[in-house]
Amino acid sequence: MRFYHLVTGPAGPPPGRTDLGAGRDLLPAYVDEAVAAEALGFDGVCLGAHHLASHARVGDPNVLAAVVAARTTRIRIAVVGNALPLHDDPLLLARTLATLDLASAGRLDAGFVRGTWADLHSSRLDPTTVEERFWEGLDLIVRSWAEDRPFRWDGRHHYRPRVDAPVRPRQSPSPPVWLLTEAGRPTVAEAGRRGHSLVVPTGPRSWVVDVCRRHRQAAAAAGRAPADVVTCVPVHLAEHEGTAHEQAREQYERLLRAAASTPPVPPPVPGGPGPDGTPWAGDLPGFPPPSYDDLVAQGHVLVGSPGTVRDRLYEHLRDTGAAVHVGGGGILGAMPTPLLRRSMTIFARRVVPRLRQLSRHRPAPISHGPAGPPTDKESTMPDISLDQALTLLRAVVDHAGKVGAVVAAEVVDASGTTVAAQRMDGCFPSAGLLARKKAYGALNFRVPTHVAVEAFPEPVRTALLAAEPGLTFLPGGVPVLREGVVVGALGVTGGAGEQDVACCDAALEALTDGA
């Protein structure tokens, strides 16, 4: 699981107005925000360009990315702002991005978009060619990065008798390709079929889950393993729930006022149909929401205390199966720098570490449909072996000794049958039975027991325990996964709840290290 920060910077002048003094301050602020994200431990930063938005008015994101690369050493840099149809020569863009990947020592994520209504309106580009220009330009760029010999390109919109790219990216065969989806556009399925990562913008929770599901289905239909899904859910945190909402509400209402004062841009084609027959109007369903309360209720943003944001973001990642989360202010607009930095710090220090831990045990995304037959992987994946079970138990005992706990542990296979068990001297007599219940609970829930207890309301938990007394929701049970498939489970009891959980985590780390 990787966590990126969406760099938004301070508020710039509204669209259609010029403030050279404010403009000169924007670039340093963007760069400082990216540097701060690296210092806080984020995995990457996301840079975009919204030409007619009063927030994120970055200019050329590739230039900004070059400056960020020079000021940082570790963090990945995702550029999601190159509108391919607007580039008459995609090979020039390919060279720019390859140079950027070399300059950043292979830290580039290359994102591509079609462009907005405003882009098409200002460029006078024929909207009926946008779809073809996008995919042809992408294919030409990716091939120029991968080919080690000159080739001829004879496309519908681009013709090159000889393509011999003099600069190739450091990452081979290419940097990761991120494609931004839009509702009603074919990017979702096509990205899945081609094996490209999909960037899903903020939107109603049900819509985001459905988009992610369709991307995985398209990859499976093409015989591919699904590429990463990147979901963008803006976050804002404060120590107290009410404070966080007060700050976020003020910023969103300011953004709505700015949007209301911006002259509307007409759709590229009267009536809005695109070249594939789907509507251009309304790239996202119900967007933007008319009020802050609607914004929060529909799941466009996550606002609150660290505990609230952590729990809701875990549910989002579980349901979408996303591999990358892009946070930051986003649709909330450009937060005042002190509030933004405080939110970034709380998120990085009190939310991300716990989510990284939970992501190791994350179950498969919810399918929202009838379950099909087991896949070949699920049918042939062997159960946990005795050697692996003993490795888990040795790690449990070793960690328990370090924290002064006296525990019992049990490992079960995928059928719930005991593979190995151990009880430390001095542990209470019924500890072995309770450890088995924890393991059996984690096996059935497909998530750690301390996570499952938060997923089920009290009446449901009571009914489950009455129907199956052989399991428990007490902390200290974790599933054991191999290639994303549950092959067994571990249960630990005898210490305080957090000690039992820590023993499980240490055991899973030992098993991973020994793999």
mmCIF file of C-alpha atoms in Angstrom, residues 312-480:
data_model
loop_
_atom_site.group_PDB
_atom_site.id
_atom_site.type_symbol
_atom_site.label_atom_id
_atom_site.label_comp_id
_atom_site.label_asym_id
_atom_site.label_seq_id
_atom_site.Cartn_x
_atom_site.Cartn_y
_atom_site.Cartn_z
ATOM 1 C CA ARG A 312 -13.137 5.336 6.836
ATOM 2 C CA LEU A 313 -10.073 5.237 4.610
ATOM 3 C CA TYR A 314 -9.506 1.587 5.525
ATOM 4 C CA GLU A 315 -13.073 0.816 4.445
ATOM 5 C CA HIS A 316 -12.492 2.694 1.188
ATOM 6 C CA LEU A 317 -9.257 0.826 0.425
ATOM 7 C CA ARG A 318 -10.851 -2.493 1.347
ATOM 8 C CA ASP A 319 -13.840 -1.994 -0.938
ATOM 9 C CA THR A 320 -11.924 -0.568 -3.910
ATOM 10 C CA GLY A 321 -8.818 -2.741 -3.761
ATOM 11 C CA ALA A 322 -6.731 0.374 -4.421
ATOM 12 C CA ALA A 323 -2.944 0.006 -4.277
ATOM 13 C CA VAL A 324 -2.273 3.751 -4.056
ATOM 14 C CA HIS A 325 -4.115 6.453 -2.144
ATOM 15 C CA VAL A 326 -3.686 10.071 -3.208
ATOM 16 C CA GLY A 327 -4.644 12.416 -0.374
ATOM 17 C CA GLY A 328 -4.128 16.091 0.258
ATOM 18 C CA GLY A 329 -6.616 18.930 0.056
ATOM 19 C CA GLY A 330 -7.900 18.333 -3.477
ATOM 20 C CA ILE A 331 -11.480 19.489 -3.920
ATOM 21 C CA LEU A 332 -11.320 21.238 -0.555
ATOM 22 C CA GLY A 333 -9.257 23.879 -2.299
ATOM 23 C CA ALA A 334 -6.017 25.457 -1.227
ATOM 24 C CA MET A 335 -5.868 25.262 2.558
ATOM 25 C CA PRO A 336 -3.909 27.917 4.446
ATOM 26 C CA THR A 337 -0.385 26.567 4.720
ATOM 27 C CA PRO A 338 -0.374 26.057 8.551
ATOM 28 C CA LEU A 339 -3.619 24.030 8.417
ATOM 29 C CA LEU A 340 -2.388 22.002 5.442
ATOM 30 C CA ARG A 341 0.941 21.145 7.068
ATOM 31 C CA ARG A 342 -0.753 20.197 10.327
ATOM 32 C CA SER A 343 -3.172 17.911 8.490
ATOM 33 C CA MET A 344 -0.310 16.332 6.519
ATOM 34 C CA THR A 345 1.621 15.687 9.740
ATOM 35 C CA ILE A 346 -1.300 14.078 11.563
ATOM 36 C CA PHE A 347 -2.114 11.895 8.558
ATOM 37 C CA ALA A 348 1.494 10.771 8.070
ATOM 38 C CA ARG A 349 2.185 10.019 11.730
ATOM 39 C CA ARG A 350 -1.126 8.739 13.064
ATOM 40 C CA VAL A 351 -3.017 7.310 10.099
ATOM 41 C CA VAL A 352 -0.533 5.965 7.542
ATOM 42 C CA PRO A 353 1.455 3.637 9.871
ATOM 43 C CA ARG A 354 -1.697 1.862 11.019
ATOM 44 C CA LEU A 355 -3.071 1.567 7.482
ATOM 45 C CA ARG A 356 0.233 0.109 6.273
ATOM 46 C CA GLN A 357 -0.072 -2.517 8.966
ATOM 47 C CA LEU A 358 -3.685 -3.308 8.136
ATOM 48 C CA SER A 359 -3.014 -3.447 4.385
ATOM 49 C CA ARG A 360 -0.908 -6.583 4.872
ATOM 50 C CA HIS A 361 -4.097 -8.384 5.920
ATOM 51 C CA ARG A 362 -6.517 -6.592 3.592
ATOM 52 C CA PRO A 363 -9.120 -8.931 2.077
ATOM 53 C CA ALA A 364 -10.029 -9.028 -1.588
ATOM 54 C CA PRO A 365 -12.218 -6.106 -2.721
ATOM 55 C CA ILE A 366 -15.958 -6.578 -2.373
ATOM 56 C CA SER A 367 -17.348 -7.790 -5.692
ATOM 57 C CA HIS A 368 -20.915 -6.488 -5.205
ATOM 58 C CA GLY A 369 -22.209 -9.468 -7.201
ATOM 59 C CA PRO A 370 -22.752 -13.208 -6.887
ATOM 60 C CA ALA A 371 -19.625 -15.145 -6.050
ATOM 61 C CA GLY A 372 -18.271 -17.195 -8.915
ATOM 62 C CA PRO A 373 -16.419 -20.513 -8.772
ATOM 63 C CA PRO A 374 -12.967 -20.550 -7.167
ATOM 64 C CA THR A 375 -10.182 -19.283 -9.379
ATOM 65 C CA ASP A 376 -7.363 -21.585 -10.450
ATOM 66 C CA LYS A 377 -5.137 -19.906 -7.873
ATOM 67 C CA GLU A 378 -7.652 -20.478 -5.065
ATOM 68 C CA SER A 379 -8.233 -24.079 -6.126
ATOM 69 C CA THR A 380 -4.562 -25.046 -6.331
ATOM 70 C CA MET A 381 -2.968 -22.872 -3.625
ATOM 71 C CA PRO A 382 -1.571 -25.262 -0.950
ATOM 72 C CA ASP A 383 -2.378 -24.822 2.734
ATOM 73 C CA ILE A 384 0.135 -23.383 5.118
ATOM 74 C CA SER A 385 2.970 -25.861 5.700
ATOM 75 C CA LEU A 386 4.205 -27.222 9.034
ATOM 76 C CA ASP A 387 7.534 -25.415 8.610
ATOM 77 C CA GLN A 388 5.715 -22.130 8.052
ATOM 78 C CA ALA A 389 3.488 -22.741 11.068
ATOM 79 C CA LEU A 390 6.528 -23.408 13.259
ATOM 80 C CA THR A 391 8.172 -20.242 11.959
ATOM 81 C CA LEU A 392 5.115 -18.282 13.039
ATOM 82 C CA LEU A 393 5.082 -19.862 16.494
ATOM 83 C CA ARG A 394 8.801 -19.266 17.102
ATOM 84 C CA ALA A 395 8.375 -15.601 16.178
ATOM 85 C CA VAL A 396 5.361 -15.276 18.501
ATOM 86 C CA VAL A 397 7.264 -16.708 21.464
ATOM 87 C CA ASP A 398 10.329 -14.602 20.701
ATOM 88 C CA HIS A 399 8.328 -11.355 20.554
ATOM 89 C CA ALA A 400 6.287 -12.253 23.638
ATOM 90 C CA GLY A 401 9.517 -12.695 25.581
ATOM 91 C CA LYS A 402 10.704 -9.249 24.474
ATOM 92 C CA VAL A 403 7.524 -7.521 25.708
ATOM 93 C CA GLY A 404 7.161 -9.611 28.875
ATOM 94 C CA ALA A 405 4.014 -11.460 27.838
ATOM 95 C CA VAL A 406 3.182 -15.111 28.437
ATOM 96 C CA VAL A 407 1.092 -16.396 25.547
ATOM 97 C CA ALA A 408 -0.348 -19.362 23.743
ATOM 98 C CA ALA A 409 -0.581 -19.540 19.948
ATOM 99 C CA GLU A 410 -2.173 -21.774 17.353
ATOM 100 C CA VAL A 411 -1.900 -21.969 13.561
ATOM 101 C CA VAL A 412 -4.720 -23.431 11.450
ATOM 102 C CA ASP A 413 -4.818 -24.234 7.728
ATOM 103 C CA ALA A 414 -7.385 -23.011 5.199
ATOM 104 C CA SER A 415 -9.906 -25.602 6.362
ATOM 105 C CA GLY A 416 -9.596 -24.590 10.025
ATOM 106 C CA THR A 417 -7.593 -27.684 11.005
ATOM 107 C CA THR A 418 -4.820 -27.182 13.553
ATOM 108 C CA VAL A 419 -1.337 -27.322 12.016
ATOM 109 C CA ALA A 420 0.727 -26.462 15.115
ATOM 110 C CA ALA A 421 0.205 -24.964 18.552
ATOM 111 C CA GLN A 422 2.367 -23.837 21.459
ATOM 112 C CA ARG A 423 1.761 -22.598 25.022
ATOM 113 C CA MET A 424 4.455 -20.824 27.007
ATOM 114 C CA ASP A 425 5.140 -21.987 30.567
ATOM 115 C CA GLY A 426 2.883 -20.212 33.037
ATOM 116 C CA CYS A 427 0.145 -19.342 30.543
ATOM 117 C CA PHE A 428 -3.408 -19.875 31.842
ATOM 118 C CA PRO A 429 -4.926 -23.300 31.055
ATOM 119 C CA SER A 430 -7.659 -22.226 28.619
ATOM 120 C CA ALA A 431 -5.326 -20.014 26.567
ATOM 121 C CA GLY A 432 -4.910 -22.680 23.900
ATOM 122 C CA LEU A 433 -8.661 -22.855 23.299
ATOM 123 C CA LEU A 434 -8.947 -19.062 23.058
ATOM 124 C CA ALA A 435 -5.981 -18.864 20.640
ATOM 125 C CA ARG A 436 -7.737 -21.370 18.393
ATOM 126 C CA LYS A 437 -10.935 -19.272 18.445
ATOM 127 C CA LYS A 438 -8.961 -16.198 17.397
ATOM 128 C CA ALA A 439 -7.306 -18.079 14.536
ATOM 129 C CA TYR A 440 -10.648 -19.521 13.414
ATOM 130 C CA GLY A 441 -12.252 -16.084 13.583
ATOM 131 C CA ALA A 442 -9.519 -14.494 11.435
ATOM 132 C CA LEU A 443 -9.804 -17.368 8.962
ATOM 133 C CA ASN A 444 -13.533 -16.816 8.529
ATOM 134 C CA PHE A 445 -13.496 -13.013 8.603
ATOM 135 C CA ARG A 446 -10.508 -12.873 6.185
ATOM 136 C CA VAL A 447 -9.209 -9.902 8.211
ATOM 137 C CA PRO A 448 -7.589 -9.563 11.659
ATOM 138 C CA THR A 449 -10.083 -10.016 14.473
ATOM 139 C CA HIS A 450 -9.434 -6.524 15.834
ATOM 140 C CA VAL A 451 -10.421 -5.166 12.397
ATOM 141 C CA ALA A 452 -13.470 -7.429 12.071
ATOM 142 C CA VAL A 453 -14.921 -6.169 15.342
ATOM 143 C CA GLU A 454 -15.156 -2.683 13.815
ATOM 144 C CA ALA A 455 -16.821 -3.968 10.642
ATOM 145 C CA PHE A 456 -19.838 -5.596 12.301
ATOM 146 C CA PRO A 457 -22.401 -3.790 14.497
ATOM 147 C CA GLU A 458 -23.075 -5.247 17.927
ATOM 148 C CA PRO A 459 -26.300 -7.141 16.995
ATOM 149 C CA VAL A 460 -24.531 -8.851 14.082
ATOM 150 C CA ARG A 461 -21.558 -9.840 16.256
ATOM 151 C CA THR A 462 -23.898 -11.315 18.859
ATOM 152 C CA ALA A 463 -25.730 -13.338 16.216
ATOM 153 C CA LEU A 464 -22.492 -14.614 14.679
ATOM 154 C CA LEU A 465 -21.103 -15.741 18.025
ATOM 155 C CA ALA A 466 -24.378 -17.489 18.861
ATOM 156 C CA ALA A 467 -24.339 -19.304 15.511
ATOM 157 C CA GLU A 468 -20.643 -20.185 15.647
ATOM 158 C CA PRO A 469 -19.261 -20.353 19.203
ATOM 159 C CA GLY A 470 -15.904 -21.567 17.861
ATOM 160 C CA LEU A 471 -14.755 -18.069 16.866
ATOM 161 C CA THR A 472 -14.191 -14.734 18.612
ATOM 162 C CA PHE A 473 -13.725 -11.053 17.824
ATOM 163 C CA LEU A 474 -11.044 -10.578 20.495
ATOM 164 C CA PRO A 475 -7.784 -9.040 19.198
ATOM 165 C CA GLY A 476 -4.967 -11.426 18.357
ATOM 166 C CA GLY A 477 -6.151 -13.340 15.294
ATOM 167 C CA VAL A 478 -4.764 -12.722 11.779
ATOM 168 C CA PRO A 479 -5.177 -14.486 8.433
ATOM 169 C CA VAL A 480 -2.062 -15.766 6.681
#
